[in-house]
PDB file of C-alpha atoms and ligand atoms in Angstrom:
ATOM      1  CA  MET U1426       3.526  23.878  -8.948  1.00  0.00           C
ATOM      2  CA  TYR U1427       2.733  20.119  -9.035  1.00  0.00           C
ATOM      3  CA  THR U1428       5.172  17.200  -9.138  1.00  0.00           C
ATOM      4  CA  ASP U1429       5.321  14.990 -12.237  1.00  0.00           C
ATOM      5  CA  LYS U1430       3.729  12.235 -10.156  1.00  0.00           C
ATOM      6  CA  VAL U1431       0.705  14.412  -9.347  1.00  0.00           C
ATOM      7  CA  MET U1432       0.288  15.318 -13.010  1.00  0.00           C
ATOM      8  CA  GLU U1433       0.657  11.685 -14.084  1.00  0.00           C
ATOM      9  CA  ILE U1434      -1.948  10.435 -11.593  1.00  0.00           C
ATOM     10  CA  PHE U1435      -4.247  13.384 -12.289  1.00  0.00           C
ATOM     11  CA  SER U1436      -4.187  12.604 -16.031  1.00  0.00           C
ATOM     12  CA  THR U1437      -4.769   8.869 -15.576  1.00  0.00           C
ATOM     13  CA  PRO U1438      -6.538   8.462 -12.241  1.00  0.00           C
ATOM     14  CA  LYS U1439      -7.354   4.949 -11.011  1.00  0.00           C
ATOM     15  CA  ASN U1440     -10.585   3.708  -9.412  1.00  0.00           C
ATOM     16  CA  VAL U1441     -12.802   6.526 -10.659  1.00  0.00           C
ATOM     17  CA  GLY U1442     -16.574   6.206 -10.482  1.00  0.00           C
ATOM     18  CA  GLU U1443     -19.339   4.894  -8.316  1.00  0.00           C
ATOM     19  CA  LEU U1444     -19.043   1.429  -6.820  1.00  0.00           C
ATOM     20  CA  LYS U1445     -22.461  -0.148  -7.267  1.00  0.00           C
ATOM     21  CA  ASP U1446     -22.114  -2.699  -4.469  1.00  0.00           C
ATOM     22  CA  ALA U1447     -20.419  -0.388  -1.960  1.00  0.00           C
ATOM     23  CA  ASN U1448     -21.214  -1.023   1.688  1.00  0.00           C
ATOM     24  CA  GLY U1449     -19.446   2.064   2.996  1.00  0.00           C
ATOM     25  CA  ILE U1450     -19.718   5.538   1.480  1.00  0.00           C
ATOM     26  CA  GLY U1451     -17.940   8.646   2.709  1.00  0.00           C
ATOM     27  CA  ASN U1452     -18.936  12.065   1.477  1.00  0.00           C
ATOM     28  CA  VAL U1453     -16.893  15.057   2.553  1.00  0.00           C
ATOM     29  CA  GLY U1454     -16.307  18.594   1.402  1.00  0.00           C
ATOM     30  CA  ASN U1455     -14.085  21.530   2.125  1.00  0.00           C
ATOM     31  CA  ALA U1456     -16.099  24.662   2.820  1.00  0.00           C
ATOM     32  CA  SER U1457     -13.351  27.102   1.849  1.00  0.00           C
ATOM     33  CA  CYS U1458     -12.535  25.742  -1.634  1.00  0.00           C
ATOM     34  CA  GLY U1459     -15.883  24.056  -2.289  1.00  0.00           C
ATOM     35  CA  ASP U1460     -14.341  20.763  -3.403  1.00  0.00           C
ATOM     36  CA  ILE U1461     -16.312  17.573  -2.776  1.00  0.00           C
ATOM     37  CA  MET U1462     -15.038  14.011  -2.450  1.00  0.00           C
ATOM     38  CA  LYS U1463     -16.923  10.740  -2.248  1.00  0.00           C
ATOM     39  CA  ILE U1464     -15.244   7.419  -1.425  1.00  0.00           C
ATOM     40  CA  PHE U1465     -16.966   4.090  -2.019  1.00  0.00           C
ATOM     41  CA  LEU U1466     -15.814   0.944  -0.212  1.00  0.00           C
ATOM     42  CA  ARG U1467     -16.779  -2.691  -0.577  1.00  0.00           C
ATOM     43  CA  ILE U1468     -15.650  -4.426   2.567  1.00  0.00           C
ATOM     44  CA  GLU U1469     -15.835  -8.174   3.045  1.00  0.00           C
ATOM     45  CA  ASN U1470     -14.394 -10.122   5.964  1.00  0.00           C
ATOM     46  CA  ASN U1471     -12.926  -6.870   7.318  1.00  0.00           C
ATOM     47  CA  ILE U1472     -10.882  -6.346   4.130  1.00  0.00           C
ATOM     48  CA  ILE U1473     -11.337  -3.512   1.641  1.00  0.00           C
ATOM     49  CA  GLN U1474     -11.982  -5.616  -1.428  1.00  0.00           C
ATOM     50  CA  ASP U1475     -12.746  -2.715  -3.701  1.00  0.00           C
ATOM     51  CA  VAL U1476     -12.684   1.059  -3.557  1.00  0.00           C
ATOM     52  CA  SER U1477     -13.523   3.902  -5.887  1.00  0.00           C
ATOM     53  CA  PHE U1478     -13.987   7.655  -5.761  1.00  0.00           C
ATOM     54  CA  LEU U1479     -15.838  10.569  -7.274  1.00  0.00           C
ATOM     55  CA  THR U1480     -14.113  13.885  -6.723  1.00  0.00           C
ATOM     56  CA  PHE U1481     -15.297  17.268  -7.862  1.00  0.00           C
ATOM     57  CA  GLY U1482     -12.237  19.303  -7.169  1.00  0.00           C
ATOM     58  CA  CYS U1483      -8.769  20.426  -8.044  1.00  0.00           C
ATOM     59  CA  ALA U1484      -5.967  18.355  -9.585  1.00  0.00           C
ATOM     60  CA  ALA U1485      -4.479  17.707  -6.148  1.00  0.00           C
ATOM     61  CA  ALA U1486      -7.805  16.440  -4.819  1.00  0.00           C
ATOM     62  CA  ILE U1487      -8.222  14.066  -7.764  1.00  0.00           C
ATOM     63  CA  ALA U1488      -4.616  12.818  -7.585  1.00  0.00           C
ATOM     64  CA  SER U1489      -4.931  12.396  -3.785  1.00  0.00           C
ATOM     65  CA  SER U1490      -8.153  10.411  -4.214  1.00  0.00           C
ATOM     66  CA  SER U1491      -6.593   8.096  -6.780  1.00  0.00           C
ATOM     67  CA  ALA U1492      -3.418   7.551  -4.723  1.00  0.00           C
ATOM     68  CA  ALA U1493      -5.416   6.898  -1.559  1.00  0.00           C
ATOM     69  CA  THR U1494      -7.656   4.310  -3.215  1.00  0.00           C
ATOM     70  CA  GLU U1495      -4.559   2.441  -4.357  1.00  0.00           C
ATOM     71  CA  ILE U1496      -3.060   2.621  -0.861  1.00  0.00           C
ATOM     72  CA  ILE U1497      -6.117   1.231   0.953  1.00  0.00           C
ATOM     73  CA  LYS U1498      -7.218  -1.434  -1.528  1.00  0.00           C
ATOM     74  CA  GLY U1499      -6.684  -4.829   0.137  1.00  0.00           C
ATOM     75  CA  MET U1500      -6.134  -3.342   3.604  1.00  0.00           C
ATOM     76  CA  THR U1501      -7.986  -4.298   6.754  1.00  0.00           C
ATOM     77  CA  VAL U1502     -10.455  -1.735   8.056  1.00  0.00           C
ATOM     78  CA  GLU U1503      -8.145  -1.023  11.023  1.00  0.00           C
ATOM     79  CA  ASN U1504      -5.127  -0.347   8.817  1.00  0.00           C
ATOM     80  CA  ALA U1505      -7.135   1.858   6.454  1.00  0.00           C
ATOM     81  CA  LEU U1506      -8.198   3.949   9.439  1.00  0.00           C
ATOM     82  CA  LYS U1507      -4.517   4.574  10.203  1.00  0.00           C
ATOM     83  CA  VAL U1508      -3.723   5.914   6.732  1.00  0.00           C
ATOM     84  CA  THR U1509      -2.835   9.579   7.017  1.00  0.00           C
ATOM     85  CA  ASN U1510      -2.739  12.404   4.537  1.00  0.00           C
ATOM     86  CA  LYS U1511       1.073  12.343   4.898  1.00  0.00           C
ATOM     87  CA  GLN U1512       1.179   8.901   3.243  1.00  0.00           C
ATOM     88  CA  VAL U1513      -0.953  10.239   0.418  1.00  0.00           C
ATOM     89  CA  VAL U1514       1.341  13.255   0.006  1.00  0.00           C
ATOM     90  CA  GLU U1515       4.370  10.923  -0.071  1.00  0.00           C
ATOM     91  CA  ALA U1516       2.733   8.768  -2.755  1.00  0.00           C
ATOM     92  CA  LEU U1517       2.329  11.943  -4.816  1.00  0.00           C
ATOM     93  CA  GLY U1518       5.945  12.977  -4.389  1.00  0.00           C
ATOM     94  CA  GLY U1519       4.771  16.010  -2.418  1.00  0.00           C
ATOM     95  CA  LEU U1520       2.091  18.673  -2.670  1.00  0.00           C
ATOM     96  CA  PRO U1521       2.379  22.447  -2.508  1.00  0.00           C
ATOM     97  CA  GLN U1522       1.630  23.792   0.987  1.00  0.00           C
ATOM     98  CA  GLN U1523      -1.641  25.385  -0.114  1.00  0.00           C
ATOM     99  CA  LYS U1524      -2.780  22.007  -1.472  1.00  0.00           C
ATOM    100  CA  ILE U1525      -2.125  19.912   1.621  1.00  0.00           C
ATOM    101  CA  HIS U1526      -5.793  20.233   2.604  1.00  0.00           C
ATOM    102  CA  CYS U1527      -6.708  18.249  -0.544  1.00  0.00           C
ATOM    103  CA  SER U1528      -4.903  15.223   0.924  1.00  0.00           C
ATOM    104  CA  VAL U1529      -6.546  15.836   4.298  1.00  0.00           C
ATOM    105  CA  LEU U1530      -9.911  15.685   2.548  1.00  0.00           C
ATOM    106  CA  VAL U1531      -9.247  12.153   1.293  1.00  0.00           C
ATOM    107  CA  GLU U1532      -8.170  10.992   4.756  1.00  0.00           C
ATOM    108  CA  GLN U1533     -11.472  12.356   6.068  1.00  0.00           C
ATOM    109  CA  ALA U1534     -13.412  10.686   3.235  1.00  0.00           C
ATOM    110  CA  ILE U1535     -11.879   7.267   4.017  1.00  0.00           C
ATOM    111  CA  LYS U1536     -12.724   7.641   7.712  1.00  0.00           C
ATOM    112  CA  ALA U1537     -16.267   8.737   6.832  1.00  0.00           C
ATOM    113  CA  ALA U1538     -16.741   5.736   4.510  1.00  0.00           C
ATOM    114  CA  ILE U1539     -15.565   3.327   7.208  1.00  0.00           C
ATOM    115  CA  ALA U1540     -17.826   5.009   9.774  1.00  0.00           C
ATOM    116  CA  ASP U1541     -20.723   4.548   7.340  1.00  0.00           C
ATOM    117  CA  TYR U1542     -19.773   0.880   6.890  1.00  0.00           C
ATOM    118  CA  LYS U1543     -19.820   0.382  10.662  1.00  0.00           C
ATOM    119  CA  THR U1544     -23.323   1.814  10.958  1.00  0.00           C
ATOM    120  CA  ARG U1545     -24.500  -0.886   8.513  1.00  0.00           C
ATOM    121  CA  LEU U1546     -23.119  -3.826  10.505  1.00  0.00           C
TER     122      LEU U1546
HETATM  123 FE1  FES L 692      -9.642  22.212  -2.064  1.00  0.00          FE
HETATM  124 FE2  FES L 692      -8.009  20.912  -3.622  1.00  0.00          FE
HETATM  125  S1  FES L 692      -8.309  23.063  -3.555  1.00  0.00           S
HETATM  126  S2  FES L 692      -9.477  20.073  -2.292  1.00  0.00           S
END
């Protein structure tokens, strides 16, 4: 059901764990599947200097989280806000239709983490 890329990223995900000096944290969940995703950002001078995630969810959610952290690392806050779940799906070489919501969850988590960052300014 999953592409080789999804399985590869799922087995060796990048940027896993809590970022101790995060200044933006986004916590989202999907009520229907029960999966939970947390994104940690360290933003300095409007640039995402570091990013990590903790995801309690399916393989697609974990692979989406890892791919998304790699996409947004080094981006400006404005550009990270424009990242869509479609870009995440592309980075994974596709997701099954019933797993698209896993990539939507990470888009929501990034937006939530940036919103949290903005409340701290
Ligand atoms: Fe819900 Fe993957 S099944 S996030």
